[in-house]
PDB file of C-alpha atoms in Angstrom:
ATOM      1  CA  UNK A  29       0.303  -0.488   0.162  1.00 44.00           C
ATOM      2  CA  UNK A  30       2.112   3.408  -1.152  1.00 46.00           C
ATOM      3  CA  UNK A  31       2.087   5.244   2.442  1.00 47.00           C
ATOM      4  CA  UNK A  32       0.935   8.838   0.823  1.00 47.00           C
ATOM      5  CA  UNK A  33      -1.990   9.642   0.250  1.00 51.00           C
ATOM      6  CA  UNK A  34      -3.029   8.315  -2.690  1.00 49.00           C
ATOM      7  CA  UNK A  35      -5.249  11.449  -4.256  1.00 51.00           C
ATOM      8  CA  UNK A  36      -2.612  14.664  -3.078  1.00 53.00           C
ATOM      9  CA  UNK A  37      -0.180  11.946  -4.035  1.00 49.00           C
ATOM     10  CA  UNK A  38       3.674  13.900  -3.564  1.00 54.00           C
ATOM     11  CA  UNK A  39       4.779  15.785  -6.417  1.00 50.00           C
ATOM     12  CA  UNK A  40       7.830  15.608  -6.187  1.00 44.00           C
ATOM     13  CA  UNK A  41       7.755  12.228  -7.006  1.00 62.00           C
ATOM     14  CA  UNK A  42       7.472  12.818 -10.880  1.00 74.00           C
ATOM     15  CA  UNK A  43      11.474  12.591 -13.049  1.00 79.00           C
ATOM     16  CA  UNK A  44      11.663  12.103 -16.565  1.00 82.00           C
ATOM     17  CA  UNK A  45      14.918   9.524 -19.059  1.00 83.00           C
ATOM     18  CA  UNK A  46      15.405  10.985 -22.127  1.00 83.00           C
ATOM     19  CA  UNK A  47      15.746   7.364 -24.244  1.00 84.00           C
ATOM     20  CA  UNK A  48      18.837   9.690 -26.824  1.00 66.00           C
ATOM     21  CA  UNK A  49      16.521   9.441 -29.943  1.00 49.00           C
ATOM     22  CA  UNK A  50      17.308  10.618 -32.899  1.00 43.00           C
ATOM     23  CA  UNK A  51      16.825  14.449 -34.289  1.00 41.00           C
ATOM     24  CA  UNK A  52      13.113  15.129 -33.633  1.00 37.00           C
ATOM     25  CA  UNK A  53      10.723  15.507 -37.459  1.00 37.00           C
ATOM     26  CA  UNK A  54       8.705  18.527 -35.963  1.00 37.00           C
ATOM     27  CA  UNK A  55       9.017  19.377 -32.238  1.00 44.00           C
ATOM     28  CA  UNK A  56      11.890  19.800 -30.190  1.00 49.00           C
ATOM     29  CA  UNK A  57      11.104  17.001 -28.294  1.00 60.00           C
ATOM     30  CA  UNK A  58      13.319  13.465 -27.379  1.00 81.00           C
ATOM     31  CA  UNK A  59      12.130  10.341 -26.775  1.00 86.00           C
ATOM     32  CA  UNK A  60      11.066  11.044 -23.116  1.00 86.00           C
ATOM     33  CA  UNK A  61      10.126   8.978 -19.931  1.00 88.00           C
ATOM     34  CA  UNK A  62       7.524  10.676 -17.208  1.00 88.00           C
ATOM     35  CA  UNK A  63       7.489   8.686 -14.306  1.00 85.00           C
ATOM     36  CA  UNK A  64       6.053   9.227 -10.735  1.00 82.00           C
ATOM     37  CA  UNK A  65       6.251   6.830  -8.368  1.00 82.00           C
ATOM     38  CA  UNK A  66       3.782   5.409  -5.399  1.00 80.00           C
ATOM     39  CA  UNK A  67       6.701   6.192  -2.595  1.00 79.00           C
ATOM     40  CA  UNK A  68       7.273   9.647  -3.426  1.00 75.00           C
ATOM     41  CA  UNK A  69      10.579   9.013  -4.001  1.00 80.00           C
ATOM     42  CA  UNK A  70      12.520   8.629  -8.016  1.00 82.00           C
ATOM     43  CA  UNK A  71      13.053   4.473  -7.669  1.00 87.00           C
ATOM     44  CA  UNK A  72      11.288   2.286  -9.451  1.00 91.00           C
ATOM     45  CA  UNK A  73       9.209  -1.184  -7.591  1.00 92.00           C
ATOM     46  CA  UNK A  74       6.564  -1.638  -9.200  1.00 93.00           C
ATOM     47  CA  UNK A  75       6.695  -0.249 -13.051  1.00 94.00           C
ATOM     48  CA  UNK A  76       3.362   0.275 -14.980  1.00 95.00           C
ATOM     49  CA  UNK A  77       4.946   1.992 -18.407  1.00 96.00           C
ATOM     50  CA  UNK A  78       2.240   3.857 -21.370  1.00 94.00           C
ATOM     51  CA  UNK A  79       2.900   3.712 -24.496  1.00 94.00           C
ATOM     52  CA  UNK A  80       1.236   6.782 -25.692  1.00 89.00           C
ATOM     53  CA  UNK A  81      -0.444   6.931 -28.736  1.00 88.00           C
ATOM     54  CA  UNK A  82      -0.921   9.737 -31.826  1.00 82.00           C
ATOM     55  CA  UNK A  83      -0.603  13.645 -31.265  1.00 70.00           C
ATOM     56  CA  UNK A  84      -3.358  14.341 -33.436  1.00 65.00           C
ATOM     57  CA  UNK A  85      -4.338  17.633 -34.745  1.00 56.00           C
ATOM     58  CA  UNK A  86      -7.739  18.411 -33.983  1.00 58.00           C
ATOM     59  CA  UNK A  87      -8.853  18.668 -37.596  1.00 58.00           C
ATOM     60  CA  UNK A  88      -9.879  14.421 -36.805  1.00 59.00           C
ATOM     61  CA  UNK A  89     -11.423  15.120 -33.813  1.00 57.00           C
ATOM     62  CA  UNK A  90     -13.486  18.929 -34.005  1.00 50.00           C
ATOM     63  CA  UNK A  91     -15.227  17.953 -31.002  1.00 49.00           C
ATOM     64  CA  UNK A  92     -12.289  17.200 -29.091  1.00 48.00           C
ATOM     65  CA  UNK A  93     -12.349  20.463 -26.855  1.00 48.00           C
ATOM     66  CA  UNK A  94     -15.654  20.468 -25.855  1.00 46.00           C
ATOM     67  CA  UNK A  95     -14.881  17.227 -23.866  1.00 48.00           C
ATOM     68  CA  UNK A  96     -14.307  18.692 -20.665  1.00 45.00           C
ATOM     69  CA  UNK A  97     -11.881  17.367 -17.037  1.00 41.00           C
ATOM     70  CA  UNK A  98     -11.561  18.974 -13.948  1.00 45.00           C
ATOM     71  CA  UNK A  99     -13.815  21.413 -15.633  1.00 47.00           C
ATOM     72  CA  UNK A 100     -11.840  22.623 -18.135  1.00 40.00           C
ATOM     73  CA  UNK A 101     -11.516  21.465 -22.340  1.00 40.00           C
ATOM     74  CA  UNK A 102      -8.738  18.918 -22.881  1.00 37.00           C
ATOM     75  CA  UNK A 103      -7.410  18.161 -26.448  1.00 41.00           C
ATOM     76  CA  UNK A 104      -6.184  15.480 -27.428  1.00 45.00           C
ATOM     77  CA  UNK A 105      -2.644  15.322 -26.948  1.00 51.00           C
ATOM     78  CA  UNK A 106      -1.900  11.822 -24.767  1.00 56.00           C
ATOM     79  CA  UNK A 107       1.271  13.323 -22.614  1.00 71.00           C
ATOM     80  CA  UNK A 108       1.574  12.084 -18.953  1.00 76.00           C
ATOM     81  CA  UNK A 109      -0.255  14.976 -17.552  1.00 77.00           C
ATOM     82  CA  UNK A 110      -3.271  14.143 -19.567  1.00 78.00           C
ATOM     83  CA  UNK A 111      -2.949  10.170 -19.048  1.00 79.00           C
ATOM     84  CA  UNK A 112      -3.708  12.141 -15.083  1.00 80.00           C
ATOM     85  CA  UNK A 113      -6.048  13.823 -15.686  1.00 81.00           C
ATOM     86  CA  UNK A 114      -8.110  10.750 -17.385  1.00 82.00           C
ATOM     87  CA  UNK A 115      -6.690   8.201 -14.852  1.00 83.00           C
ATOM     88  CA  UNK A 116      -7.912  10.678 -11.865  1.00 83.00           C
ATOM     89  CA  UNK A 117     -11.504  11.410 -13.633  1.00 84.00           C
ATOM     90  CA  UNK A 118     -12.436   7.552 -14.325  1.00 82.00           C
ATOM     91  CA  UNK A 119     -13.947   5.618 -11.611  1.00 82.00           C
ATOM     92  CA  UNK A 120     -12.913   1.622 -11.217  1.00 80.00           C
ATOM     93  CA  UNK A 121     -15.105  -1.085 -10.502  1.00 83.00           C
ATOM     94  CA  UNK A 122     -14.971  -0.435  -6.220  1.00 81.00           C
ATOM     95  CA  UNK A 123     -15.431   3.644  -7.535  1.00 83.00           C
ATOM     96  CA  UNK A 124     -12.124   4.626  -7.105  1.00 82.00           C
ATOM     97  CA  UNK A 125     -10.840   7.085  -9.331  1.00 85.00           C
ATOM     98  CA  UNK A 126      -8.079   3.738 -11.058  1.00 86.00           C
ATOM     99  CA  UNK A 127      -5.152   6.156 -10.005  1.00 84.00           C
ATOM    100  CA  UNK A 128      -6.030   5.707  -6.830  1.00 81.00           C
ATOM    101  CA  UNK A 129      -6.055   1.876  -6.788  1.00 85.00           C
ATOM    102  CA  UNK A 130      -2.519   1.872  -9.018  1.00 87.00           C
ATOM    103  CA  UNK A 131      -0.733   3.762  -6.433  1.00 80.00           C
ATOM    104  CA  UNK A 132      -2.870   2.173  -3.438  1.00 81.00           C
ATOM    105  CA  UNK A 133      -1.387  -0.650  -5.392  1.00 86.00           C
ATOM    106  CA  UNK A 134       2.097   0.446  -5.344  1.00 87.00           C
ATOM    107  CA  UNK A 135       2.158   1.566  -9.169  1.00 91.00           C
ATOM    108  CA  UNK A 136       5.381   3.617 -10.957  1.00 91.00           C
ATOM    109  CA  UNK A 137       2.996   5.230 -13.729  1.00 91.00           C
ATOM    110  CA  UNK A 138       5.613   5.614 -16.103  1.00 92.00           C
ATOM    111  CA  UNK A 139       4.672   6.979 -19.549  1.00 92.00           C
ATOM    112  CA  UNK A 140       6.414   6.645 -22.939  1.00 92.00           C
ATOM    113  CA  UNK A 141       6.121  10.568 -25.174  1.00 88.00           C
ATOM    114  CA  UNK A 142       7.628  10.001 -28.440  1.00 89.00           C
ATOM    115  CA  UNK A 143       9.981  12.982 -30.003  1.00 86.00           C
ATOM    116  CA  UNK A 144       7.110  11.592 -33.354  1.00 88.00           C
ATOM    117  CA  UNK A 145       4.851   9.758 -33.232  1.00 90.00           C
ATOM    118  CA  UNK A 146       4.361   9.278 -37.390  1.00 90.00           C
ATOM    119  CA  UNK A 147       7.825   7.370 -37.499  1.00 92.00           C
ATOM    120  CA  UNK A 148       7.896   4.559 -39.052  1.00 95.00           C
ATOM    121  CA  UNK A 149       5.610   1.916 -36.953  1.00 96.00           C
ATOM    122  CA  UNK A 150       9.314  -0.272 -36.920  1.00 96.00           C
ATOM    123  CA  UNK A 151      12.062   2.694 -35.623  1.00 94.00           C
ATOM    124  CA  UNK A 152       9.450   3.831 -32.901  1.00 95.00           C
ATOM    125  CA  UNK A 153       8.716  -0.052 -31.412  1.00 96.00           C
ATOM    126  CA  UNK A 154      13.118  -0.378 -30.975  1.00 95.00           C
ATOM    127  CA  UNK A 155      12.233   3.335 -28.851  1.00 94.00           C
ATOM    128  CA  UNK A 156       9.574   0.978 -26.979  1.00 96.00           C
ATOM    129  CA  UNK A 157      11.998  -1.254 -26.047  1.00 96.00           C
ATOM    130  CA  UNK A 158      14.629   0.878 -25.634  1.00 93.00           C
ATOM    131  CA  UNK A 159      12.168   1.862 -22.846  1.00 94.00           C
ATOM    132  CA  UNK A 160      11.935  -1.114 -21.285  1.00 96.00           C
ATOM    133  CA  UNK A 161      15.362  -2.121 -20.981  1.00 95.00           C
ATOM    134  CA  UNK A 162      15.438   1.557 -19.330  1.00 93.00           C
ATOM    135  CA  UNK A 163      12.712   0.372 -16.702  1.00 94.00           C
ATOM    136  CA  UNK A 164      13.980  -3.291 -15.889  1.00 95.00           C
ATOM    137  CA  UNK A 165      17.502  -1.747 -15.802  1.00 93.00           C
ATOM    138  CA  UNK A 166      16.152   0.304 -13.058  1.00 91.00           C
ATOM    139  CA  UNK A 167      13.644  -1.101 -10.822  1.00 93.00           C
ATOM    140  CA  UNK A 168      15.171  -2.397  -7.286  1.00 92.00           C
ATOM    141  CA  UNK A 169      12.339  -5.305  -7.997  1.00 93.00           C
ATOM    142  CA  UNK A 170      12.204  -8.687  -9.814  1.00 94.00           C
ATOM    143  CA  UNK A 171       8.292  -7.491 -10.401  1.00 95.00           C
ATOM    144  CA  UNK A 172       7.795  -7.424 -13.645  1.00 96.00           C
ATOM    145  CA  UNK A 173       6.268  -4.814 -15.890  1.00 97.00           C
ATOM    146  CA  UNK A 174       2.438  -4.059 -16.589  1.00 97.00           C
ATOM    147  CA  UNK A 175       2.460  -2.577 -19.855  1.00 98.00           C
ATOM    148  CA  UNK A 176      -0.389  -0.835 -21.334  1.00 96.00           C
ATOM    149  CA  UNK A 177      -0.068   1.126 -25.148  1.00 95.00           C
ATOM    150  CA  UNK A 178      -2.970   3.372 -26.205  1.00 92.00           C
ATOM    151  CA  UNK A 179      -4.273   4.007 -29.489  1.00 91.00           C
ATOM    152  CA  UNK A 180      -1.334   3.605 -32.263  1.00 94.00           C
ATOM    153  CA  UNK A 181       0.976   2.122 -29.358  1.00 95.00           C
ATOM    154  CA  UNK A 182      -0.792  -0.324 -28.705  1.00 97.00           C
ATOM    155  CA  UNK A 183       0.289  -1.637 -32.311  1.00 97.00           C
ATOM    156  CA  UNK A 184       3.911  -0.582 -31.525  1.00 97.00           C
ATOM    157  CA  UNK A 185       3.781  -1.893 -28.242  1.00 98.00           C
ATOM    158  CA  UNK A 186       2.981  -5.029 -29.268  1.00 98.00           C
ATOM    159  CA  UNK A 187       5.273  -5.122 -32.090  1.00 98.00           C
ATOM    160  CA  UNK A 188       8.252  -4.688 -30.082  1.00 97.00           C
ATOM    161  CA  UNK A 189       7.446  -7.182 -27.383  1.00 98.00           C
ATOM    162  CA  UNK A 190       6.482 -10.155 -30.293  1.00 98.00           C
ATOM    163  CA  UNK A 191      10.127  -8.885 -31.423  1.00 98.00           C
ATOM    164  CA  UNK A 192      12.507  -9.132 -28.080  1.00 98.00           C
ATOM    165  CA  UNK A 193      10.545 -13.333 -27.985  1.00 97.00           C
ATOM    166  CA  UNK A 194      11.770 -13.652 -31.626  1.00 97.00           C
ATOM    167  CA  UNK A 195      15.102 -12.871 -31.253  1.00 97.00           C
ATOM    168  CA  UNK A 196      15.358 -14.789 -27.435  1.00 97.00           C
ATOM    169  CA  UNK A 197      15.792 -10.345 -25.748  1.00 97.00           C
ATOM    170  CA  UNK A 198      13.052 -11.117 -22.365  1.00 96.00           C
ATOM    171  CA  UNK A 199      11.813  -8.250 -21.901  1.00 97.00           C
ATOM    172  CA  UNK A 200      10.028  -9.563 -18.242  1.00 97.00           C
ATOM    173  CA  UNK A 201       6.190  -8.199 -19.095  1.00 97.00           C
ATOM    174  CA  UNK A 202       3.710 -10.073 -17.467  1.00 97.00           C
ATOM    175  CA  UNK A 203       1.066  -8.345 -19.013  1.00 98.00           C
ATOM    176  CA  UNK A 204       0.083  -6.520 -21.767  1.00 98.00           C
ATOM    177  CA  UNK A 205      -2.774  -4.394 -22.887  1.00 97.00           C
ATOM    178  CA  UNK A 206      -3.396  -2.159 -26.019  1.00 96.00           C
ATOM    179  CA  UNK A 207      -6.092  -0.139 -25.520  1.00 92.00           C
ATOM    180  CA  UNK A 208      -8.192   0.866 -28.740  1.00 91.00           C
ATOM    181  CA  UNK A 209      -5.393   0.833 -30.910  1.00 95.00           C
ATOM    182  CA  UNK A 210      -5.666  -0.892 -34.557  1.00 95.00           C
ATOM    183  CA  UNK A 211      -3.832  -4.107 -34.898  1.00 96.00           C
ATOM    184  CA  UNK A 212      -5.728  -4.434 -37.503  1.00 95.00           C
ATOM    185  CA  UNK A 213      -5.204  -1.109 -39.252  1.00 95.00           C
ATOM    186  CA  UNK A 214      -7.734   2.042 -39.723  1.00 94.00           C
ATOM    187  CA  UNK A 215      -9.618   3.892 -41.381  1.00 93.00           C
ATOM    188  CA  UNK A 216      -9.495   6.985 -42.350  1.00 92.00           C
ATOM    189  CA  UNK A 217     -13.011   8.336 -44.704  1.00 94.00           C
ATOM    190  CA  UNK A 218     -10.676   8.382 -48.337  1.00 94.00           C
ATOM    191  CA  UNK A 219     -13.263  11.168 -48.939  1.00 95.00           C
ATOM    192  CA  UNK A 220     -12.298  12.594 -45.985  1.00 94.00           C
ATOM    193  CA  UNK A 221      -8.793  12.542 -47.325  1.00 95.00           C
ATOM    194  CA  UNK A 222      -8.900  14.029 -50.447  1.00 95.00           C
ATOM    195  CA  UNK A 223     -10.826  16.554 -48.987  1.00 95.00           C
ATOM    196  CA  UNK A 224      -8.206  17.855 -46.382  1.00 95.00           C
ATOM    197  CA  UNK A 225      -5.429  17.679 -48.582  1.00 95.00           C
ATOM    198  CA  UNK A 226      -8.401  19.608 -51.058  1.00 95.00           C
ATOM    199  CA  UNK A 227      -8.379  22.515 -49.145  1.00 95.00           C
ATOM    200  CA  UNK A 228      -5.052  22.045 -48.148  1.00 94.00           C
ATOM    201  CA  UNK A 229      -3.317  23.711 -51.313  1.00 93.00           C
ATOM    202  CA  UNK A 230      -7.167  25.889 -52.077  1.00 93.00           C
ATOM    203  CA  UNK A 231      -5.833  29.797 -53.542  1.00 91.00           C
ATOM    204  CA  UNK A 232      -7.449  32.205 -51.640  1.00 88.00           C
ATOM    205  CA  UNK A 233      -7.294  36.224 -52.493  1.00 84.00           C
ATOM    206  CA  UNK A 234      -6.482  37.250 -48.623  1.00 76.00           C
ATOM    207  CA  UNK A 235      -5.824  40.927 -49.838  1.00 76.00           C
ATOM    208  CA  UNK A 236      -6.955  42.543 -53.366  1.00 78.00           C
ATOM    209  CA  UNK A 237      -4.264  42.261 -56.018  1.00 74.00           C
ATOM    210  CA  UNK A 238      -1.711  40.518 -53.885  1.00 73.00           C
ATOM    211  CA  UNK A 239      -0.874  36.971 -54.749  1.00 78.00           C
ATOM    212  CA  UNK A 240      -3.572  33.669 -53.733  1.00 86.00           C
ATOM    213  CA  UNK A 241      -1.902  32.383 -50.598  1.00 89.00           C
ATOM    214  CA  UNK A 242      -2.783  27.927 -49.704  1.00 92.00           C
ATOM    215  CA  UNK A 243      -5.856  27.936 -47.464  1.00 91.00           C
ATOM    216  CA  UNK A 244      -3.446  26.013 -45.252  1.00 90.00           C
ATOM    217  CA  UNK A 245      -1.453  28.782 -44.238  1.00 90.00           C
ATOM    218  CA  UNK A 246      -4.455  30.577 -42.755  1.00 90.00           C
ATOM    219  CA  UNK A 247      -5.700  26.886 -40.927  1.00 90.00           C
ATOM    220  CA  UNK A 248      -3.258  25.374 -38.861  1.00 89.00           C
ATOM    221  CA  UNK A 249      -4.395  22.579 -38.078  1.00 87.00           C
ATOM    222  CA  UNK A 250      -5.521  22.406 -42.366  1.00 91.00           C
ATOM    223  CA  UNK A 251      -2.372  21.616 -42.691  1.00 91.00           C
ATOM    224  CA  UNK A 252      -0.770  19.869 -39.727  1.00 90.00           C
ATOM    225  CA  UNK A 253      -3.730  17.387 -40.673  1.00 91.00           C
ATOM    226  CA  UNK A 254      -2.593  17.733 -44.196  1.00 93.00           C
ATOM    227  CA  UNK A 255       0.822  16.789 -43.605  1.00 92.00           C
ATOM    228  CA  UNK A 256      -0.337  13.498 -41.152  1.00 92.00           C
ATOM    229  CA  UNK A 257      -1.928  11.739 -43.672  1.00 93.00           C
ATOM    230  CA  UNK A 258       1.188  11.337 -45.407  1.00 93.00           C
ATOM    231  CA  UNK A 259       3.828  10.592 -42.866  1.00 93.00           C
ATOM    232  CA  UNK A 260       5.161   6.988 -42.753  1.00 94.00           C
ATOM    233  CA  UNK A 261       2.918   5.702 -39.742  1.00 95.00           C
ATOM    234  CA  UNK A 262       0.341   6.704 -40.942  1.00 95.00           C
ATOM    235  CA  UNK A 263       0.510   5.164 -44.359  1.00 95.00           C
ATOM    236  CA  UNK A 264       1.134   2.074 -42.560  1.00 96.00           C
ATOM    237  CA  UNK A 265      -1.606   2.275 -40.456  1.00 96.00           C
ATOM    238  CA  UNK A 266      -4.436   3.277 -42.991  1.00 95.00           C
ATOM    239  CA  UNK A 267      -6.313  -0.018 -44.576  1.00 93.00           C
ATOM    240  CA  UNK A 268      -6.957   2.749 -47.530  1.00 92.00           C
ATOM    241  CA  UNK A 269      -4.894   6.179 -48.840  1.00 93.00           C
ATOM    242  CA  UNK A 270      -5.413   9.031 -50.718  1.00 92.00           C
ATOM    243  CA  UNK A 271      -1.501   8.470 -51.979  1.00 89.00           C
ATOM    244  CA  UNK A 272      -1.472   5.149 -51.925  1.00 85.00           C
ATOM    245  CA  UNK A 273      -2.669   2.348 -55.128  1.00 81.00           C
ATOM    246  CA  UNK A 274      -7.000   2.434 -53.374  1.00 75.00           C
ATOM    247  CA  UNK A 275      -7.389  -1.763 -53.467  1.00 73.00           C
ATOM    248  CA  UNK A 276      -3.460  -2.117 -52.374  1.00 71.00           C
ATOM    249  CA  UNK A 277      -1.742   0.470 -50.351  1.00 75.00           C
ATOM    250  CA  UNK A 278       1.642  -1.669 -49.916  1.00 88.00           C
ATOM    251  CA  UNK A 279       2.589   0.416 -46.970  1.00 93.00           C
ATOM    252  CA  UNK A 280      -0.088  -0.926 -44.838  1.00 94.00           C
ATOM    253  CA  UNK A 281      -0.449  -4.480 -46.560  1.00 93.00           C
ATOM    254  CA  UNK A 282       3.350  -5.495 -46.368  1.00 94.00           C
ATOM    255  CA  UNK A 283       3.506  -3.656 -42.006  1.00 96.00           C
ATOM    256  CA  UNK A 284       0.094  -6.081 -41.140  1.00 96.00           C
ATOM    257  CA  UNK A 285       1.745  -9.139 -43.153  1.00 95.00           C
ATOM    258  CA  UNK A 286       5.160  -9.107 -41.415  1.00 96.00           C
ATOM    259  CA  UNK A 287       2.217  -8.471 -38.053  1.00 97.00           C
ATOM    260  CA  UNK A 288       0.955 -11.060 -38.403  1.00 95.00           C
ATOM    261  CA  UNK A 289       3.155 -13.396 -39.277  1.00 96.00           C
ATOM    262  CA  UNK A 290       4.184 -12.149 -36.109  1.00 95.00           C
TER     263      UNK A 290
END
């Protein structure tokens, strides 16, 4: 049992571990583990690894900002604070907040935040392996890992575990849970994909006599969505992609053929 108040636990227990990733593609971060321990120190005893998913442009879910957590609107940014708020907001079968149950059980919450979720899925699976090795090296007990993958995080988490088992590398995980993960592929309607690309490149005249500019320049979410759709992991995840063969998405098929072969 956690020796501290399970709801208002010691904030000093939070620390981070950088995983030494390559140069980020579109932000100034690196692949990083965010950790809060149940014993208010920097020691890992009972690790629960949460693998983050996509941090998508709000254009993909325009109603999300209307949702409330702790009385405040939130966006799907899949960061550690977002996850902590969600765990506080949700009730376990006992009626307590989920985070209270986890801390009462002595779990140390570890969140993996990718520097770029749009890299090829195989690359981010390597990051998951890095995280697993780091956690197992640092923990001071024989307690096995519990791993939860959120959305895309479930795909790369499962891929990492399967590859480690294939290669004879111990991951020391007793339980893997995927939450809303596209383990057989994802779908964004083709009409919506084409609409995003069309609107992003649509030329508009802002002022008379001034050269026209693309609508994506004026609407950052639109430009971000068009950019995201072109990225490697999105091509791999989508069963149908506007820039791939509609009958045979090569990026999707080659990845999922490999994934299911494991």
